[in-house]
Short mmCIF file of C-alpha atoms in Angstrom, two decimals:
data_model
loop_
_atom_site.label_atom_id
_atom_site.label_comp_id
_atom_site.label_asym_id
_atom_site.label_seq_id
_atom_site.Cartn_x
_atom_site.Cartn_y
_atom_site.Cartn_z
CA MET A 1 97.38 76.37 93.61
CA ALA A 2 94.72 73.67 93.24
CA ASP A 3 97.16 70.86 94.00
CA GLU A 4 98.17 72.39 97.36
CA SER A 5 96.35 72.99 100.64
CA TYR A 6 97.44 75.56 103.20
CA LYS A 7 97.21 75.40 106.99
CA LEU A 8 98.31 78.29 109.19
CA ILE A 9 98.96 77.20 112.77
CA TYR A 10 98.99 79.76 115.58
CA PHE A 11 97.32 80.60 118.87
CA ASN A 12 93.85 82.14 119.20
CA ALA A 13 95.25 85.64 118.84
CA ARG A 14 96.35 88.05 116.14
CA GLY A 15 99.92 88.43 117.37
CA ASN A 16 102.59 87.01 115.06
CA GLY A 17 100.00 84.96 113.21
CA GLU A 18 98.02 87.81 111.72
CA ILE A 19 100.48 89.00 109.08
CA PRO A 20 100.56 85.53 107.45
CA ARG A 21 96.75 85.30 107.67
CA LEU A 22 96.37 88.71 106.04
CA MET A 23 98.89 87.84 103.33
CA LEU A 24 97.12 84.59 102.50
CA SER A 25 93.85 86.52 102.37
CA LEU A 26 95.32 89.24 100.12
CA ALA A 27 96.66 86.55 97.79
CA GLY A 28 93.22 84.94 97.57
CA GLN A 29 94.73 81.68 98.80
CA PRO A 30 92.26 79.57 100.83
CA PHE A 31 93.74 78.30 104.07
CA GLU A 32 92.82 76.50 107.26
CA ASP A 33 93.11 78.86 110.20
CA HIS A 34 94.18 76.34 112.82
CA ARG A 35 94.24 77.85 116.32
CA VAL A 36 95.82 75.86 119.12
CA GLN A 37 95.30 76.10 122.86
CA ARG A 38 98.28 76.33 125.19
CA GLU A 39 97.89 72.68 126.23
CA GLN A 40 97.94 71.57 122.60
CA TRP A 41 100.99 73.70 121.96
CA ILE A 42 102.92 72.07 124.81
CA GLU A 43 102.28 68.67 123.20
CA MET A 44 103.22 69.93 119.73
CA LYS A 45 106.40 71.52 121.00
CA SER A 46 107.53 68.41 122.90
CA SER A 47 106.90 66.23 119.85
CA GLY A 48 109.10 68.36 117.59
CA GLU A 49 106.31 68.99 115.08
CA THR A 50 107.45 72.52 114.25
CA PRO A 51 110.75 73.60 112.65
CA PHE A 52 111.90 75.92 115.47
CA ASP A 53 109.59 74.97 118.36
CA GLN A 54 107.59 78.15 117.88
CA LEU A 55 104.51 79.44 116.10
CA PRO A 56 103.26 80.48 113.59
CA VAL A 57 103.90 77.66 111.15
CA LEU A 58 102.54 77.42 107.63
CA GLU A 59 101.98 73.86 106.41
CA ILE A 60 101.66 73.38 102.66
CA LYS A 61 100.42 69.93 101.69
CA LYS A 62 101.04 68.92 98.09
CA SER A 63 99.08 66.48 95.95
CA ASP A 64 101.70 63.77 96.47
CA GLY A 65 101.08 63.94 100.23
CA SER A 66 104.35 65.68 101.09
CA VAL A 67 104.17 68.59 103.54
CA PHE A 68 106.36 71.68 103.51
CA LYS A 69 106.55 73.42 106.91
CA LEU A 70 107.62 77.04 107.11
CA ALA A 71 108.20 78.90 110.39
CA GLN A 72 108.71 82.56 111.30
CA SER A 73 106.00 85.12 110.62
CA HIS A 74 107.96 87.30 108.21
CA ALA A 75 109.45 84.33 106.35
CA ILE A 76 105.91 83.06 105.77
CA ALA A 77 104.77 86.50 104.61
CA GLN A 78 107.79 86.78 102.31
CA TYR A 79 107.09 83.36 100.81
CA ILE A 80 103.48 84.27 100.07
CA ALA A 81 104.51 87.64 98.66
CA ASN A 82 107.09 86.04 96.38
CA LYS A 83 104.68 83.39 95.18
CA TYR A 84 101.81 85.79 94.48
CA ASP A 85 103.78 88.81 93.27
CA LEU A 86 103.04 90.97 96.33
CA ASN A 87 106.54 92.32 96.93
CA GLY A 88 106.61 95.14 94.39
CA LYS A 89 107.23 95.12 90.66
CA ASN A 90 110.94 95.92 90.51
CA PRO A 91 114.06 95.87 92.71
CA HIS A 92 113.49 99.46 93.83
CA GLU A 93 109.97 98.70 95.08
CA GLN A 94 111.03 95.41 96.61
CA ALA A 95 113.82 97.10 98.57
CA LYS A 96 111.41 99.80 99.73
CA VAL A 97 108.94 97.18 100.93
CA ASP A 98 111.73 95.42 102.84
CA MET A 99 112.84 98.72 104.35
CA TYR A 100 109.43 99.51 105.81
CA VAL A 101 108.87 95.96 106.97
CA GLU A 102 112.13 96.24 108.92
CA LEU A 103 110.98 99.57 110.37
CA MET A 104 107.81 97.87 111.60
CA ARG A 105 109.81 95.06 113.16
CA ASP A 106 112.12 97.51 114.94
CA THR A 107 109.15 99.45 116.29
CA VAL A 108 107.43 96.33 117.61
CA THR A 109 110.67 95.17 119.22
CA SER A 110 111.06 98.54 120.91
CA PHE A 111 107.48 98.44 122.19
CA MET A 112 107.70 94.88 123.50
CA ARG A 113 110.95 95.63 125.31
CA ILE A 114 109.13 98.40 127.17
CA ARG A 115 105.95 96.39 127.76
CA PHE A 116 107.78 93.54 129.46
CA ASN A 117 110.25 95.62 131.44
CA PRO A 118 110.14 94.25 135.03
CA ASP A 119 111.03 97.69 136.40
CA GLU A 120 107.59 99.31 136.73
CA GLN A 121 108.92 102.85 136.99
CA ALA A 122 111.08 102.45 133.90
CA LYS A 123 108.19 100.75 132.13
CA GLU A 124 105.84 103.64 132.87
CA GLN A 125 108.34 106.22 131.64
CA GLY A 126 109.22 104.10 128.59
CA MET A 127 105.59 103.72 127.62
CA LYS A 128 105.04 107.46 128.01
CA ASP A 129 108.02 108.18 125.75
CA PHE A 130 106.86 105.60 123.22
CA LYS A 131 103.37 107.08 122.98
CA GLU A 132 104.52 110.71 122.91
CA LYS A 133 107.70 110.43 120.82
CA THR A 134 108.50 107.06 119.22
CA PHE A 135 105.04 106.18 117.95
CA PRO A 136 104.24 109.57 116.35
CA ALA A 137 107.70 109.71 114.75
CA PHE A 138 107.32 106.26 113.23
CA ILE A 139 103.80 106.97 111.96
CA GLY A 140 105.13 110.21 110.51
CA LYS A 141 107.71 108.28 108.47
CA ILE A 142 104.98 106.06 107.02
CA ASN A 143 102.79 109.09 106.34
CA ASP A 144 105.61 110.86 104.47
CA ALA A 145 106.47 107.77 102.43
CA THR A 146 102.93 107.01 101.30
CA GLY A 147 102.23 110.67 100.60
CA HIS A 148 104.70 110.62 97.71
CA THR A 149 103.56 107.53 95.81
CA LYS A 150 101.10 107.28 92.95
CA SER A 151 99.10 104.60 94.73
CA GLY A 152 99.04 106.19 98.18
CA LEU A 153 100.63 102.96 99.39
CA ILE A 154 104.26 102.03 99.97
CA ALA A 155 104.89 101.03 96.35
CA ASP A 156 103.73 102.99 93.30
CA SER A 157 102.48 99.79 91.66
CA GLY A 158 99.90 98.97 94.34
CA MET A 159 99.34 96.91 97.46
CA THR A 160 102.24 94.83 98.74
CA ARG A 161 103.45 92.91 101.75
CA GLY A 162 104.67 96.23 103.16
CA ASP A 163 101.18 97.67 103.38
CA VAL A 164 99.86 94.53 105.06
CA VAL A 165 102.66 94.64 107.65
CA VAL A 166 102.04 98.33 108.37
CA PHE A 167 98.32 97.66 108.77
CA ALA A 168 98.87 94.66 111.06
CA VAL A 169 101.48 96.37 113.23
CA LEU A 170 99.40 99.53 113.70
CA ASP A 171 96.40 97.36 114.52
CA ILE A 172 98.20 95.37 117.22
CA LEU A 173 100.05 98.36 118.71
CA SER A 174 96.83 100.37 118.92
CA SER A 175 95.15 97.46 120.71
CA MET A 176 98.01 96.96 123.16
CA MET A 177 98.31 100.67 123.93
CA GLY A 178 94.56 101.11 124.17
CA GLU A 179 94.70 104.07 121.81
CA ASN A 180 93.59 104.81 118.26
CA ILE A 181 95.94 106.08 115.57
CA PRO A 182 96.23 109.82 116.25
CA ASP A 183 94.79 112.36 113.81
CA GLY A 184 97.05 114.33 111.51
CA TYR A 185 98.35 111.43 109.38
CA PRO A 186 96.02 111.40 106.35
CA HIS A 187 98.21 109.17 104.19
CA VAL A 188 98.43 106.53 106.93
CA ALA A 189 94.65 106.70 107.26
CA LYS A 190 94.35 106.21 103.50
CA LEU A 191 96.66 103.16 103.62
CA ILE A 192 94.68 101.59 106.47
CA HIS A 193 91.43 102.21 104.60
CA ALA A 194 92.83 100.67 101.42
CA VAL A 195 94.04 97.52 103.17
CA GLU A 196 90.96 96.89 105.29
CA ASN A 197 88.68 97.48 102.30
CA HIS A 198 90.50 95.21 99.89
CA PRO A 199 87.81 92.63 98.98
CA HIS A 200 89.80 89.60 100.15
CA ILE A 201 91.09 91.21 103.33
CA SER A 202 87.70 92.72 104.15
CA GLU A 203 86.20 89.23 103.95
CA TRP A 204 88.86 87.90 106.33
CA LEU A 205 88.41 90.74 108.82
CA LYS A 206 84.68 90.07 108.98
CA LYS A 207 85.04 86.39 109.76
CA ARG A 208 88.18 86.22 111.91
CA PRO A 209 87.63 85.49 115.62
CA LYS A 210 87.54 88.51 117.92
CA THR A 211 90.60 88.62 120.16
CA ASP A 212 92.22 91.29 122.34
CA PHE A 213 95.61 91.07 120.63
#
Protein backbone atom coordinates (compact mmCIF):
# COMPACT_ATOMS: atom_id res chain seq x y z
CA MET A 1 0.00 0.00 0.00
CA ALA A 2 1.13 3.56 -0.76
CA ASP A 3 0.88 4.63 2.88
CA GLU A 4 3.24 1.87 4.05
CA SER A 5 6.94 1.15 3.52
CA TYR A 6 8.48 -2.29 3.92
CA LYS A 7 11.94 -3.21 5.19
CA LEU A 8 13.14 -6.82 5.31
CA ILE A 9 16.08 -7.28 7.67
CA TYR A 10 18.34 -10.31 7.35
CA PHE A 11 21.95 -11.30 6.81
CA ASN A 12 23.74 -11.20 3.45
CA ALA A 13 22.49 -14.65 2.54
CA ARG A 14 19.41 -16.34 1.14
CA GLY A 15 18.79 -18.60 4.13
CA ASN A 16 15.63 -17.86 6.10
CA GLY A 17 15.36 -14.43 4.53
CA GLU A 18 14.75 -15.52 0.96
CA ILE A 19 11.19 -16.78 1.28
CA PRO A 20 9.98 -13.38 2.58
CA ARG A 21 11.97 -11.59 -0.15
CA LEU A 22 10.45 -13.81 -2.83
CA MET A 23 6.95 -13.34 -1.40
CA LEU A 24 7.31 -9.56 -1.35
CA SER A 25 8.56 -9.73 -4.93
CA LEU A 26 5.68 -11.97 -6.05
CA ALA A 27 3.22 -9.57 -4.44
CA GLY A 28 4.75 -6.65 -6.30
CA GLN A 29 5.39 -4.92 -2.98
CA PRO A 30 8.50 -2.69 -3.03
CA PHE A 31 10.76 -3.25 -0.05
CA GLU A 32 14.14 -2.31 1.34
CA ASP A 33 16.41 -5.34 1.37
CA HIS A 34 18.42 -4.47 4.47
CA ARG A 35 21.36 -6.85 4.97
CA VAL A 36 23.24 -6.72 8.25
CA GLN A 37 26.75 -7.85 9.07
CA ARG A 38 27.41 -10.06 12.08
CA GLU A 39 28.78 -7.12 14.08
CA GLN A 40 25.65 -5.09 13.39
CA TRP A 41 23.50 -8.03 14.39
CA ILE A 42 25.24 -8.37 17.76
CA GLU A 43 24.39 -4.72 18.48
CA MET A 44 20.79 -5.13 17.29
CA LYS A 45 20.30 -8.25 19.36
CA SER A 46 21.69 -6.70 22.55
CA SER A 47 19.47 -3.64 22.12
CA GLY A 48 16.29 -5.72 21.87
CA GLU A 49 15.33 -4.26 18.49
CA THR A 50 13.79 -7.49 17.20
CA PRO A 51 10.75 -9.35 18.60
CA PHE A 52 12.52 -12.68 19.27
CA ASP A 53 16.21 -11.75 19.04
CA GLN A 54 16.48 -13.42 15.65
CA LEU A 55 16.24 -12.62 11.95
CA PRO A 56 14.53 -12.18 9.54
CA VAL A 57 12.30 -9.33 10.64
CA LEU A 58 9.86 -7.45 8.46
CA GLU A 59 9.32 -3.82 9.46
CA ILE A 60 6.21 -2.12 8.12
CA LYS A 61 6.20 1.63 8.64
CA LYS A 62 2.83 3.32 8.36
CA SER A 63 2.04 6.90 7.37
CA ASP A 64 1.49 7.89 11.00
CA GLY A 65 5.08 6.86 11.79
CA SER A 66 4.18 3.69 13.70
CA VAL A 67 6.19 0.56 12.90
CA PHE A 68 4.90 -3.00 12.95
CA LYS A 69 7.66 -5.60 13.39
CA LEU A 70 7.06 -9.19 12.38
CA ALA A 71 9.53 -12.02 13.02
CA GLN A 72 9.81 -15.62 11.80
CA SER A 73 10.27 -16.39 8.12
CA HIS A 74 7.06 -18.35 7.61
CA ALA A 75 4.97 -15.92 9.66
CA ILE A 76 6.21 -13.12 7.40
CA ALA A 77 5.44 -15.17 4.29
CA GLN A 78 1.98 -16.02 5.63
CA TYR A 79 1.26 -12.36 6.36
CA ILE A 80 2.22 -11.33 2.83
CA ALA A 81 0.24 -14.19 1.34
CA ASN A 82 -2.86 -13.27 3.35
CA LYS A 83 -2.58 -9.61 2.46
CA TYR A 84 -2.04 -10.16 -1.26
CA ASP A 85 -4.26 -13.21 -1.78
CA LEU A 86 -1.39 -15.65 -2.39
CA ASN A 87 -2.61 -18.51 -0.19
CA GLY A 88 -5.10 -20.15 -2.54
CA LYS A 89 -8.67 -19.25 -3.40
CA ASN A 90 -10.60 -21.50 -1.03
CA PRO A 91 -10.12 -23.50 2.20
CA HIS A 92 -9.14 -26.63 0.26
CA GLU A 93 -6.34 -24.83 -1.60
CA GLN A 94 -5.22 -22.99 1.52
CA ALA A 95 -4.93 -26.23 3.47
CA LYS A 96 -3.01 -27.82 0.61
CA VAL A 97 -0.59 -24.89 0.52
CA ASP A 98 -0.07 -25.21 4.29
CA MET A 99 0.48 -28.95 3.94
CA TYR A 100 3.30 -28.58 1.43
CA VAL A 101 4.87 -25.69 3.29
CA GLU A 102 5.03 -27.94 6.35
CA LEU A 103 6.59 -30.70 4.23
CA MET A 104 9.29 -28.25 3.13
CA ARG A 105 9.95 -27.24 6.72
CA ASP A 106 10.24 -30.87 7.84
CA THR A 107 12.67 -31.62 5.01
CA VAL A 108 14.88 -28.63 5.81
CA THR A 109 14.88 -29.56 9.51
CA SER A 110 15.92 -33.11 8.63
CA PHE A 111 18.73 -31.85 6.39
CA MET A 112 20.06 -29.34 8.91
CA ARG A 113 20.08 -31.95 11.67
CA ILE A 114 22.35 -34.07 9.47
CA ARG A 115 24.51 -31.16 8.30
CA PHE A 116 25.38 -30.07 11.83
CA ASN A 117 25.81 -33.52 13.34
CA PRO A 118 29.12 -33.42 15.27
CA ASP A 119 29.65 -37.13 14.63
CA GLU A 120 31.41 -37.10 11.25
CA GLN A 121 30.74 -40.75 10.49
CA ALA A 122 27.04 -40.40 11.26
CA LYS A 123 26.97 -37.16 9.30
CA GLU A 124 28.49 -38.81 6.23
CA GLN A 125 26.03 -41.70 6.35
CA GLY A 126 23.11 -39.36 7.05
CA MET A 127 23.98 -37.16 4.10
CA LYS A 128 24.28 -40.20 1.84
CA ASP A 129 20.85 -41.41 2.94
CA PHE A 130 19.36 -37.94 2.50
CA LYS A 131 20.66 -37.60 -1.05
CA GLU A 132 19.77 -41.15 -2.11
CA LYS A 133 16.47 -41.66 -0.27
CA THR A 134 14.96 -38.67 1.55
CA PHE A 135 15.52 -36.02 -1.10
CA PRO A 136 14.22 -38.05 -4.08
CA ALA A 137 11.18 -39.19 -2.07
CA PHE A 138 10.29 -35.64 -1.09
CA ILE A 139 10.76 -34.31 -4.63
CA GLY A 140 8.60 -37.18 -5.84
CA LYS A 141 5.76 -36.06 -3.58
CA ILE A 142 5.93 -32.54 -5.02
CA ASN A 143 6.11 -33.94 -8.55
CA ASP A 144 3.01 -36.09 -7.99
CA ALA A 145 1.05 -33.22 -6.43
CA THR A 146 1.77 -30.69 -9.16
CA GLY A 147 1.19 -33.26 -11.89
CA HIS A 148 -2.51 -33.42 -11.00
CA THR A 149 -3.40 -29.72 -10.93
CA LYS A 150 -4.75 -27.56 -13.72
CA SER A 151 -2.04 -24.96 -13.19
CA GLY A 152 0.90 -27.33 -12.84
CA LEU A 153 1.48 -25.67 -9.48
CA ILE A 154 0.37 -26.65 -5.98
CA ALA A 155 -3.04 -24.97 -6.27
CA ASP A 156 -5.34 -25.18 -9.29
CA SER A 157 -5.94 -21.43 -9.15
CA GLY A 158 -2.32 -20.43 -9.75
CA MET A 159 0.86 -19.40 -7.96
CA THR A 160 0.80 -19.30 -4.18
CA ARG A 161 3.04 -19.14 -1.14
CA GLY A 162 3.44 -22.91 -1.45
CA ASP A 163 5.16 -22.67 -4.82
CA VAL A 164 7.50 -19.96 -3.57
CA VAL A 165 8.46 -22.07 -0.54
CA VAL A 166 9.10 -25.14 -2.71
CA PHE A 167 11.24 -23.06 -5.07
CA ALA A 168 13.24 -21.47 -2.24
CA VAL A 169 13.80 -24.73 -0.36
CA LEU A 170 14.93 -26.63 -3.45
CA ASP A 171 17.23 -23.74 -4.32
CA ILE A 172 18.92 -23.67 -0.92
CA LEU A 173 19.13 -27.47 -0.53
CA SER A 174 20.66 -27.82 -3.99
CA SER A 175 23.25 -25.18 -3.10
CA MET A 176 24.11 -26.76 0.24
CA MET A 177 24.36 -30.26 -1.21
CA GLY A 178 26.29 -29.06 -4.24
CA GLU A 179 23.91 -30.91 -6.55
CA ASN A 180 21.24 -29.96 -9.07
CA ILE A 181 17.68 -31.23 -8.90
CA PRO A 182 17.85 -34.73 -10.42
CA ASP A 183 16.17 -35.49 -13.74
CA GLY A 184 12.94 -37.44 -13.87
CA TYR A 185 10.68 -34.91 -12.10
CA PRO A 186 9.10 -32.94 -14.98
CA HIS A 187 6.35 -31.34 -12.89
CA VAL A 188 8.87 -30.05 -10.34
CA ALA A 189 10.91 -28.64 -13.21
CA LYS A 190 7.78 -26.94 -14.53
CA LEU A 191 7.05 -25.41 -11.11
CA ILE A 192 10.60 -24.09 -10.77
CA HIS A 193 10.42 -22.62 -14.27
CA ALA A 194 7.09 -20.95 -13.53
CA VAL A 195 8.32 -19.36 -10.31
CA GLU A 196 11.67 -18.12 -11.58
CA ASN A 197 10.05 -16.71 -14.72
CA HIS A 198 7.26 -14.85 -12.99
CA PRO A 199 7.92 -11.22 -14.02
CA HIS A 200 8.26 -9.88 -10.47
CA ILE A 201 10.33 -12.78 -9.18
CA SER A 202 12.51 -12.83 -12.29
CA GLU A 203 13.31 -9.16 -11.67
CA TRP A 204 14.27 -9.93 -8.07
CA LEU A 205 16.46 -12.90 -9.02
CA LYS A 206 18.38 -10.75 -11.47
CA LYS A 207 19.19 -8.04 -8.97
CA ARG A 208 19.64 -9.93 -5.70
CA PRO A 209 23.22 -10.20 -4.39
CA LYS A 210 25.05 -13.43 -5.23
CA THR A 211 25.59 -15.55 -2.13
CA ASP A 212 26.54 -19.18 -1.51
CA PHE A 213 23.47 -19.95 0.59
